[in-house]
Each structure stands twice: as C-alpha cells, then as structure tokens.
Amino acid sequence: MTSDERPDVSAGMDPLGDIVLTVRGDGNGNAPDYELPPTVPLAKAAEVLDMDPEDALVQARAGLFPERVIDVGDEPGVKFSVPVTPLIRRVGLDRVREVLRPAE
C-alpha cells in the first residue's frame, strides 16, 4: 500500500484484550489487513519517518515534531508517544509495517 492509498483504520481488541488498530486495505490493491498498536514510542515514530531519534526528541520538546506527540510518563518532556494512524497517512501502511512488524 502506498501513501496515496487510504486504508480504513479503526480500533479493536486483540485476543489478549489489548486495544489495537485494525487496518484494512482500501480495496484498490491487494494489501492484507493488519493489527497495529494505537501509539508507538517517539524513537519508533522517528524510525518510521527516517529521522534521528535525538532530533525527534528535540523537535517533540519544542512542539515541532511533524506529527502530534503525546507526553507520557511521570516526568513531562522526557517520554513521548506518537499515534500510529497519522504515520500511516503520512508514509503509507507498508513503511509503518516495515518498522513496527519486521519480517519474521
């Protein structure tokens, strides 16, 4: 799936009861369906976007990261997560899958 295709993304539960994103192909290709986490650590998001993790952290702290970040943890400005859906829309499902679910 390329970044110009529009997959259908919705929330669901996996068999273990964890919340996941259910990603379905847009019908224009033969992309299979996937389950992905709703958010990823900032370092993983940086990898998806081909960014240096340290630069990503600086940008997140300054409010300049290319996607919305969520400040998580007990110490503000130290640990961030990034929603997966905007990453899929920005770079495409294949790239997000490549980083988050490497070939087994």
Coordinates of C-alpha atoms in Angstrom, one line a residue, residues 25-63:
G25 CA -6.7 -2.1 2.7
D26 CA -8.5 0.4 0.7
G27 CA -9.8 -2.0 -2.0
N28 CA -7.5 -0.6 -4.7
G29 CA -4.7 -3.0 -4.0
N30 CA -4.2 -6.4 -2.6
A31 CA -2.8 -5.3 0.7
P32 CA -3.8 -7.6 3.5
D33 CA -5.3 -6.5 6.8
Y34 CA -3.2 -5.8 9.9
E35 CA -3.4 -5.1 13.6
L36 CA -1.0 -2.4 14.9
P37 CA -0.6 -0.6 18.2
P38 CA -2.5 2.7 18.6
T39 CA 0.7 4.5 19.6
V40 CA 4.4 4.0 19.3
P41 CA 7.3 5.4 21.3
L42 CA 8.9 8.5 19.8
A43 CA 12.0 6.6 18.7
K44 CA 9.9 4.2 16.6
A45 CA 8.0 7.1 15.0
A46 CA 11.3 8.7 14.2
E47 CA 12.4 5.5 12.5
V48 CA 9.2 5.4 10.5
L49 CA 9.9 9.0 9.4
D50 CA 13.6 8.3 8.7
M51 CA 14.6 10.8 11.4
D52 CA 17.4 10.7 14.0
P53 CA 15.8 9.8 17.4
E54 CA 17.7 12.6 19.2
D55 CA 16.5 15.2 16.7
A56 CA 13.0 13.8 17.1
L57 CA 13.2 14.3 20.8
V58 CA 14.4 17.9 20.4
Q59 CA 11.5 18.6 18.0
A60 CA 8.9 16.9 20.2
R61 CA 10.0 19.0 23.2
A62 CA 9.8 22.2 21.0
G63 CA 6.4 21.2 19.6

